[in-house]
């Protein structure tokens, strides 16, 4: 792995891939290769032809970072406005620096410099790209993507996940026959399109060439996939240019979020493995505690005694962390119509619900051997709160109009330094005054009425990251969970500051299997929170047995959200057994493999591996038409190592190559049937 330069050709090499581009005689950066490993000395830059007077060289050249202006009509990465009203950019190669990463300088003599950064990720089969725009004269950026990629094929298939609240991460596959735009325009939450693109042609989980790119940004994003007229497919990722304007004074610069890009000739599973490796490299490596969360049990009706009662039961079933969700602060009580317009912003402990503060509860939680966590929604304010009364100007609001409430709340303008200071100080105080080990950071509505400040789409998220980093710096070891009405804030930007993500408010155990599978395409299991909750499920109204519910939640980072005070003793004992089993499986659940179900029955298969063994989860939602078995071929084992496992009530030992080549037969019966098979590596 490494970066090399031969003349005007640049090669960025991971263990198995190469990414190559060269400077053309016009000073443009022409992309030449992204795929299997090659040697720069072999690279041939075939001549490019202007096909006609309508297909000029600037458009025909697949450029690393095309800008708006001149003869460029496909998607461009950068558009700016100069003080004289001009908008034409003409960026040409102006040198490079090669140190830990490669920085290629592009320059427009009208006063703009762009540095393109290329980095090989240590120990991960992926590269990272981003751009820095330097203004030598005052300019206004109107579009600024992080990177453009070129895949030398047409007729590719695009994979992404799409959805909405309660239905996040639904895998979507579509042919790219023209241009596809996947975007978010909501500012703080995005359940709709996740900022990544996976391109392939006739690939499976284990075969076929696959290219994947993911953007590390949690706000408005835009991913464009365009089949060009010239036999290629371009992919561009970055901050969404919709409603964006970023003004730079002379001497200012703007750094885009990064894109992580990876290629494999071996299908989606290895691609996902690389993305998971990258995700894990951002995360705190400690195993995540089994948590109990009170939200579905109590909603806003949180009281000290009620939480203590839940805490006793949570400890009894083996929870390691007890999290009080919404409702503990301010005057956070629903109105008779169910609406809630007070509390957010007033981060003082409600003296009615907690007459002696949080300490009595936290003390009990600690005595029970658990750590304590708390819910906050720091970017928001309710109109009836004291904070809003004191600072009505702190929210996003169009002059001369009433602000838009959603869920009875407004969004604070985090780009304002005083607001950032308030949020940072509030969290610092909360964590200093109370022994808190875990913060669930929620954001339950999109931004609106941002007015003239068209850079807040970016600045808000930048401030969010800064605040979380600063609070973590002051309180090392505290874990932060990213939540935005469920899974609205999951991306590599969020994972670079948060430790956990709340995947979806949809806690139906069957729906969750689809959500988890979609999530697994790019993001690692370690961060994926999943709870077991009561039935009938509040959303699906479906009643699924406890074993299936636990097994489904155990495919991620286990949590429990049931009302444990009304749970039967039988179920409490069963829950304790599942939690104990999960704790024993947790060390084996390192890598997450996307298995294909080769059976016509609707088996759902999740497999994890680690050097010590593997875990297979199999689910059969509904038995149909005299169902049959499925044969599951495992992945990620050592071919020559031996593994002990139990199948059909018998203990077996088999080599990794047998389990990966031939596999094991799994046969479930009934509806909502599920099983876990554990494979322990046997010492030779
Ligand atoms: C959002 C979250 C839930 C819960 C509620 C509390 O909907 O996704 O998990 O925290 O807010 O209001």
PDB file of C-alpha atoms in Angstrom, residues 47-259:
ATOM      1  CA  UNK A  47      -5.722   9.604 -26.436  1.00  0.00           C
ATOM      2  CA  UNK A  48      -9.053  11.276 -25.819  1.00  0.00           C
ATOM      3  CA  UNK A  49     -10.945  12.532 -28.837  1.00  0.00           C
ATOM      4  CA  UNK A  50     -13.286  15.420 -29.164  1.00  0.00           C
ATOM      5  CA  UNK A  51     -16.094  13.441 -30.713  1.00  0.00           C
ATOM      6  CA  UNK A  52     -17.760  16.444 -32.253  1.00  0.00           C
ATOM      7  CA  UNK A  53     -18.080  20.152 -31.676  1.00  0.00           C
ATOM      8  CA  UNK A  54     -20.662  19.199 -29.063  1.00  0.00           C
ATOM      9  CA  UNK A  55     -18.342  16.836 -27.191  1.00  0.00           C
ATOM     10  CA  UNK A  56     -15.345  18.934 -26.333  1.00  0.00           C
ATOM     11  CA  UNK A  57     -12.294  17.772 -24.459  1.00  0.00           C
ATOM     12  CA  UNK A  58     -13.271  19.232 -21.073  1.00  0.00           C
ATOM     13  CA  UNK A  59     -16.488  17.256 -21.132  1.00  0.00           C
ATOM     14  CA  UNK A  60     -14.969  14.086 -22.573  1.00  0.00           C
ATOM     15  CA  UNK A  61     -12.154  13.965 -19.985  1.00  0.00           C
ATOM     16  CA  UNK A  62     -13.208  12.056 -16.850  1.00  0.00           C
ATOM     17  CA  UNK A  63     -11.915  14.593 -14.346  1.00  0.00           C
ATOM     18  CA  UNK A  64     -11.043  14.103 -10.707  1.00  0.00           C
ATOM     19  CA  UNK A  65     -12.659  17.357  -9.621  1.00  0.00           C
ATOM     20  CA  UNK A  66     -14.434  19.075 -12.507  1.00  0.00           C
ATOM     21  CA  UNK A  67     -15.561  22.606 -11.860  1.00  0.00           C
ATOM     22  CA  UNK A  68     -18.392  24.661 -13.276  1.00  0.00           C
ATOM     23  CA  UNK A  69     -17.551  26.590 -16.389  1.00  0.00           C
ATOM     24  CA  UNK A  70     -16.308  26.285 -19.946  1.00  0.00           C
ATOM     25  CA  UNK A  71     -17.336  23.135 -21.807  1.00  0.00           C
ATOM     26  CA  UNK A  72     -18.322  20.991 -18.848  1.00  0.00           C
ATOM     27  CA  UNK A  73     -21.875  19.802 -18.848  1.00  0.00           C
ATOM     28  CA  UNK A  74     -21.852  16.693 -16.703  1.00  0.00           C
ATOM     29  CA  UNK A  75     -21.951  16.952 -12.933  1.00  0.00           C
ATOM     30  CA  UNK A  76     -19.304  19.287 -11.578  1.00  0.00           C
ATOM     31  CA  UNK A  77     -17.850  19.387  -8.069  1.00  0.00           C
ATOM     32  CA  UNK A  78     -17.335  23.102  -7.573  1.00  0.00           C
ATOM     33  CA  UNK A  79     -19.332  26.178  -8.504  1.00  0.00           C
ATOM     34  CA  UNK A  80     -18.475  29.635  -7.182  1.00  0.00           C
ATOM     35  CA  UNK A  81     -19.397  33.229  -7.736  1.00  0.00           C
ATOM     36  CA  UNK A  82     -16.699  35.895  -7.901  1.00  0.00           C
ATOM     37  CA  UNK A  83     -17.214  39.419  -6.585  1.00  0.00           C
ATOM     38  CA  UNK A  84     -17.441  40.688 -10.173  1.00  0.00           C
ATOM     39  CA  UNK A  85     -20.432  38.426 -10.763  1.00  0.00           C
ATOM     40  CA  UNK A  86     -18.418  35.963 -12.826  1.00  0.00           C
ATOM     41  CA  UNK A  87     -19.039  32.245 -12.288  1.00  0.00           C
ATOM     42  CA  UNK A  88     -16.609  30.563 -14.695  1.00  0.00           C
ATOM     43  CA  UNK A  89     -13.932  28.488 -13.038  1.00  0.00           C
ATOM     44  CA  UNK A  90     -10.875  27.209 -14.805  1.00  0.00           C
ATOM     45  CA  UNK A  91      -8.868  24.987 -12.454  1.00  0.00           C
ATOM     46  CA  UNK A  92      -5.590  23.583 -13.766  1.00  0.00           C
ATOM     47  CA  UNK A  93      -2.916  21.425 -12.203  1.00  0.00           C
ATOM     48  CA  UNK A  94      -0.434  23.543 -10.222  1.00  0.00           C
ATOM     49  CA  UNK A  95       1.768  20.986  -8.460  1.00  0.00           C
ATOM     50  CA  UNK A  96       1.463  18.428  -5.708  1.00  0.00           C
ATOM     51  CA  UNK A  97       2.849  17.452  -2.316  1.00  0.00           C
ATOM     52  CA  UNK A  98       3.398  13.901  -1.239  1.00  0.00           C
ATOM     53  CA  UNK A  99       3.735  13.240   2.470  1.00  0.00           C
ATOM     54  CA  UNK A 100       1.412  11.016   4.535  1.00  0.00           C
ATOM     55  CA  UNK A 101      -1.250  11.744   1.960  1.00  0.00           C
ATOM     56  CA  UNK A 102      -1.130  13.106  -1.557  1.00  0.00           C
ATOM     57  CA  UNK A 103      -2.269  16.676  -2.076  1.00  0.00           C
ATOM     58  CA  UNK A 104      -2.768  17.774  -5.657  1.00  0.00           C
ATOM     59  CA  UNK A 105      -3.061  21.521  -6.159  1.00  0.00           C
ATOM     60  CA  UNK A 106      -5.388  22.999  -8.746  1.00  0.00           C
ATOM     61  CA  UNK A 107      -5.359  26.695  -9.439  1.00  0.00           C
ATOM     62  CA  UNK A 108      -7.539  29.223 -11.189  1.00  0.00           C
ATOM     63  CA  UNK A 109      -5.670  32.424 -11.857  1.00  0.00           C
ATOM     64  CA  UNK A 110      -8.807  34.414 -11.076  1.00  0.00           C
ATOM     65  CA  UNK A 111      -8.112  33.661  -7.414  1.00  0.00           C
ATOM     66  CA  UNK A 112      -9.171  30.159  -6.347  1.00  0.00           C
ATOM     67  CA  UNK A 113      -6.993  27.231  -5.322  1.00  0.00           C
ATOM     68  CA  UNK A 114      -8.294  23.743  -4.663  1.00  0.00           C
ATOM     69  CA  UNK A 115      -6.279  21.086  -2.870  1.00  0.00           C
ATOM     70  CA  UNK A 116      -7.382  17.537  -3.543  1.00  0.00           C
ATOM     71  CA  UNK A 117      -6.416  15.149  -0.759  1.00  0.00           C
ATOM     72  CA  UNK A 118      -5.915  11.414  -1.289  1.00  0.00           C
ATOM     73  CA  UNK A 119      -5.136   9.160   1.650  1.00  0.00           C
ATOM     74  CA  UNK A 120      -4.529   5.425   1.926  1.00  0.00           C
ATOM     75  CA  UNK A 121      -6.131   4.145   5.100  1.00  0.00           C
ATOM     76  CA  UNK A 122      -3.779   2.221   7.347  1.00  0.00           C
ATOM     77  CA  UNK A 123      -4.746  -1.455   7.458  1.00  0.00           C
ATOM     78  CA  UNK A 124      -8.009  -0.880   5.569  1.00  0.00           C
ATOM     79  CA  UNK A 125      -8.495  -1.680   1.905  1.00  0.00           C
ATOM     80  CA  UNK A 126      -9.879   1.761   1.112  1.00  0.00           C
ATOM     81  CA  UNK A 127      -8.843   5.284   0.260  1.00  0.00           C
ATOM     82  CA  UNK A 128     -10.175   8.570   1.563  1.00  0.00           C
ATOM     83  CA  UNK A 129     -10.628  11.729  -0.490  1.00  0.00           C
ATOM     84  CA  UNK A 130     -11.599  15.290   0.320  1.00  0.00           C
ATOM     85  CA  UNK A 131     -11.043  18.779  -1.051  1.00  0.00           C
ATOM     86  CA  UNK A 132     -10.032  22.126   0.411  1.00  0.00           C
ATOM     87  CA  UNK A 133     -11.089  25.288  -1.399  1.00  0.00           C
ATOM     88  CA  UNK A 134      -8.842  28.317  -0.752  1.00  0.00           C
ATOM     89  CA  UNK A 135     -10.075  31.752  -1.713  1.00  0.00           C
ATOM     90  CA  UNK A 136      -7.413  34.227  -2.802  1.00  0.00           C
ATOM     91  CA  UNK A 137     -10.148  36.776  -3.498  1.00  0.00           C
ATOM     92  CA  UNK A 138     -13.638  36.985  -1.949  1.00  0.00           C
ATOM     93  CA  UNK A 139     -15.891  34.281  -3.432  1.00  0.00           C
ATOM     94  CA  UNK A 140     -19.207  32.632  -2.739  1.00  0.00           C
ATOM     95  CA  UNK A 141     -19.259  28.850  -3.027  1.00  0.00           C
ATOM     96  CA  UNK A 142     -22.524  27.664  -4.549  1.00  0.00           C
ATOM     97  CA  UNK A 143     -21.671  23.967  -4.874  1.00  0.00           C
ATOM     98  CA  UNK A 144     -18.798  22.034  -3.363  1.00  0.00           C
ATOM     99  CA  UNK A 145     -18.680  18.262  -3.599  1.00  0.00           C
ATOM    100  CA  UNK A 146     -16.066  16.172  -1.824  1.00  0.00           C
ATOM    101  CA  UNK A 147     -15.015  14.045  -4.780  1.00  0.00           C
ATOM    102  CA  UNK A 148     -15.946  12.608  -8.134  1.00  0.00           C
ATOM    103  CA  UNK A 149     -15.227   9.017  -9.118  1.00  0.00           C
ATOM    104  CA  UNK A 150     -15.260   7.344 -12.514  1.00  0.00           C
ATOM    105  CA  UNK A 151     -16.071   3.744 -13.247  1.00  0.00           C
ATOM    106  CA  UNK A 152     -15.214   2.726 -16.788  1.00  0.00           C
ATOM    107  CA  UNK A 153     -18.484   0.901 -17.508  1.00  0.00           C
ATOM    108  CA  UNK A 154     -22.058   1.580 -18.485  1.00  0.00           C
ATOM    109  CA  UNK A 155     -25.205  -0.263 -17.423  1.00  0.00           C
ATOM    110  CA  UNK A 156     -24.221  -0.591 -13.793  1.00  0.00           C
ATOM    111  CA  UNK A 157     -26.525  -1.337 -10.904  1.00  0.00           C
ATOM    112  CA  UNK A 158     -26.754   1.116  -8.016  1.00  0.00           C
ATOM    113  CA  UNK A 159     -27.328  -0.069  -4.448  1.00  0.00           C
ATOM    114  CA  UNK A 160     -28.294   2.272  -1.657  1.00  0.00           C
ATOM    115  CA  UNK A 161     -30.690   2.294   1.257  1.00  0.00           C
ATOM    116  CA  UNK A 162     -33.766   4.457   1.379  1.00  0.00           C
ATOM    117  CA  UNK A 163     -36.692   4.801   3.717  1.00  0.00           C
ATOM    118  CA  UNK A 164     -38.477   7.031   6.169  1.00  0.00           C
ATOM    119  CA  UNK A 165     -39.145   7.202   9.899  1.00  0.00           C
ATOM    120  CA  UNK A 166     -39.799   3.669  11.149  1.00  0.00           C
ATOM    121  CA  UNK A 167     -38.602   2.170   7.871  1.00  0.00           C
ATOM    122  CA  UNK A 168     -34.977   3.167   7.594  1.00  0.00           C
ATOM    123  CA  UNK A 169     -32.309   1.274   5.645  1.00  0.00           C
ATOM    124  CA  UNK A 170     -34.472  -0.480   3.090  1.00  0.00           C
ATOM    125  CA  UNK A 171     -32.073  -1.783   0.445  1.00  0.00           C
ATOM    126  CA  UNK A 172     -32.814  -0.305  -2.990  1.00  0.00           C
ATOM    127  CA  UNK A 173     -31.272  -1.626  -6.197  1.00  0.00           C
ATOM    128  CA  UNK A 174     -31.751   0.219  -9.478  1.00  0.00           C
ATOM    129  CA  UNK A 175     -30.193   0.218 -12.924  1.00  0.00           C
ATOM    130  CA  UNK A 176     -28.230   3.346 -13.796  1.00  0.00           C
ATOM    131  CA  UNK A 177     -29.400   4.174 -17.261  1.00  0.00           C
ATOM    132  CA  UNK A 178     -29.198   7.948 -16.973  1.00  0.00           C
ATOM    133  CA  UNK A 179     -28.728  10.075 -13.864  1.00  0.00           C
ATOM    134  CA  UNK A 180     -29.782   9.171 -10.330  1.00  0.00           C
ATOM    135  CA  UNK A 181     -29.679  11.703  -7.502  1.00  0.00           C
ATOM    136  CA  UNK A 182     -29.898  10.553  -3.893  1.00  0.00           C
ATOM    137  CA  UNK A 183     -30.137  13.423  -1.482  1.00  0.00           C
ATOM    138  CA  UNK A 184     -31.092  14.876   1.831  1.00  0.00           C
ATOM    139  CA  UNK A 185     -32.382  18.400   2.280  1.00  0.00           C
ATOM    140  CA  UNK A 186     -33.587  18.216   5.874  1.00  0.00           C
ATOM    141  CA  UNK A 187     -30.532  19.486   7.673  1.00  0.00           C
ATOM    142  CA  UNK A 188     -30.399  17.485  10.854  1.00  0.00           C
ATOM    143  CA  UNK A 189     -32.165  14.225  10.182  1.00  0.00           C
ATOM    144  CA  UNK A 190     -32.131  12.007   7.181  1.00  0.00           C
ATOM    145  CA  UNK A 191     -33.959   8.719   7.130  1.00  0.00           C
ATOM    146  CA  UNK A 192     -34.468   8.944   3.405  1.00  0.00           C
ATOM    147  CA  UNK A 193     -31.243   8.318   1.530  1.00  0.00           C
ATOM    148  CA  UNK A 194     -28.039   7.330   3.198  1.00  0.00           C
ATOM    149  CA  UNK A 195     -24.978   9.108   1.729  1.00  0.00           C
ATOM    150  CA  UNK A 196     -23.340   6.213  -0.044  1.00  0.00           C
ATOM    151  CA  UNK A 197     -23.394   4.496  -3.415  1.00  0.00           C
ATOM    152  CA  UNK A 198     -22.452   0.937  -4.291  1.00  0.00           C
ATOM    153  CA  UNK A 199     -22.037   0.189  -8.002  1.00  0.00           C
ATOM    154  CA  UNK A 200     -21.761  -3.237  -9.555  1.00  0.00           C
ATOM    155  CA  UNK A 201     -22.773  -5.375 -12.474  1.00  0.00           C
ATOM    156  CA  UNK A 202     -24.272  -8.818 -11.815  1.00  0.00           C
ATOM    157  CA  UNK A 203     -22.460  -9.105  -8.509  1.00  0.00           C
ATOM    158  CA  UNK A 204     -23.482 -11.363  -5.638  1.00  0.00           C
ATOM    159  CA  UNK A 205     -22.423 -11.298  -2.016  1.00  0.00           C
ATOM    160  CA  UNK A 206     -19.290 -13.236  -2.942  1.00  0.00           C
ATOM    161  CA  UNK A 207     -18.592 -12.530  -6.605  1.00  0.00           C
ATOM    162  CA  UNK A 208     -18.393  -9.674  -9.050  1.00  0.00           C
ATOM    163  CA  UNK A 209     -16.691  -6.307  -9.251  1.00  0.00           C
ATOM    164  CA  UNK A 210     -18.097  -3.780  -6.799  1.00  0.00           C
ATOM    165  CA  UNK A 211     -17.230  -0.126  -6.150  1.00  0.00           C
ATOM    166  CA  UNK A 212     -18.420   1.629  -3.008  1.00  0.00           C
ATOM    167  CA  UNK A 213     -18.223   5.228  -1.834  1.00  0.00           C
ATOM    168  CA  UNK A 214     -19.547   6.704   1.404  1.00  0.00           C
ATOM    169  CA  UNK A 215     -19.593  10.312   2.562  1.00  0.00           C
ATOM    170  CA  UNK A 216     -18.778  11.257   6.152  1.00  0.00           C
ATOM    171  CA  UNK A 217     -21.417  13.915   6.727  1.00  0.00           C
ATOM    172  CA  UNK A 218     -24.654  13.979   8.712  1.00  0.00           C
ATOM    173  CA  UNK A 219     -26.472  16.931   7.144  1.00  0.00           C
ATOM    174  CA  UNK A 220     -27.677  17.729   3.653  1.00  0.00           C
ATOM    175  CA  UNK A 221     -25.905  15.397   1.277  1.00  0.00           C
ATOM    176  CA  UNK A 222     -26.090  14.692  -2.426  1.00  0.00           C
ATOM    177  CA  UNK A 223     -24.932  11.619  -4.275  1.00  0.00           C
ATOM    178  CA  UNK A 224     -25.129  11.772  -8.046  1.00  0.00           C
ATOM    179  CA  UNK A 225     -24.646   8.698 -10.199  1.00  0.00           C
ATOM    180  CA  UNK A 226     -24.583   9.499 -13.875  1.00  0.00           C
ATOM    181  CA  UNK A 227     -24.020   7.318 -16.875  1.00  0.00           C
ATOM    182  CA  UNK A 228     -22.054   9.562 -19.176  1.00  0.00           C
ATOM    183  CA  UNK A 229     -22.369   9.741 -22.934  1.00  0.00           C
ATOM    184  CA  UNK A 230     -18.864   8.358 -23.204  1.00  0.00           C
ATOM    185  CA  UNK A 231     -19.304   4.841 -21.879  1.00  0.00           C
ATOM    186  CA  UNK A 232     -18.543   5.507 -18.240  1.00  0.00           C
ATOM    187  CA  UNK A 233     -20.357   6.081 -14.987  1.00  0.00           C
ATOM    188  CA  UNK A 234     -19.468   8.942 -12.713  1.00  0.00           C
ATOM    189  CA  UNK A 235     -20.284   9.174  -9.045  1.00  0.00           C
ATOM    190  CA  UNK A 236     -20.112  12.388  -7.092  1.00  0.00           C
ATOM    191  CA  UNK A 237     -20.651  12.761  -3.359  1.00  0.00           C
ATOM    192  CA  UNK A 238     -20.743  15.811  -1.162  1.00  0.00           C
ATOM    193  CA  UNK A 239     -22.710  18.365   0.767  1.00  0.00           C
ATOM    194  CA  UNK A 240     -25.948  19.092  -1.033  1.00  0.00           C
ATOM    195  CA  UNK A 241     -25.761  22.252  -3.116  1.00  0.00           C
ATOM    196  CA  UNK A 242     -29.509  22.793  -2.710  1.00  0.00           C
ATOM    197  CA  UNK A 243     -29.937  26.158  -0.958  1.00  0.00           C
ATOM    198  CA  UNK A 244     -26.222  26.226  -0.160  1.00  0.00           C
ATOM    199  CA  UNK A 245     -24.032  29.322  -0.204  1.00  0.00           C
ATOM    200  CA  UNK A 246     -20.743  29.626   1.648  1.00  0.00           C
ATOM    201  CA  UNK A 247     -18.978  32.977   1.529  1.00  0.00           C
ATOM    202  CA  UNK A 248     -15.199  33.031   1.790  1.00  0.00           C
ATOM    203  CA  UNK A 249     -13.166  36.176   2.343  1.00  0.00           C
ATOM    204  CA  UNK A 250      -9.733  36.428   0.717  1.00  0.00           C
ATOM    205  CA  UNK A 251      -7.495  34.046   2.657  1.00  0.00           C
ATOM    206  CA  UNK A 252     -10.364  31.851   3.908  1.00  0.00           C
ATOM    207  CA  UNK A 253     -10.659  28.199   3.071  1.00  0.00           C
ATOM    208  CA  UNK A 254     -13.347  25.542   3.213  1.00  0.00           C
ATOM    209  CA  UNK A 255     -12.709  21.844   3.820  1.00  0.00           C
ATOM    210  CA  UNK A 256     -15.257  19.351   2.534  1.00  0.00           C
ATOM    211  CA  UNK A 257     -16.263  16.221   4.410  1.00  0.00           C
ATOM    212  CA  UNK A 258     -14.325  13.123   3.345  1.00  0.00           C
ATOM    213  CA  UNK A 259     -15.429  10.226   1.154  1.00  0.00           C
TER     214      UNK A 259
END
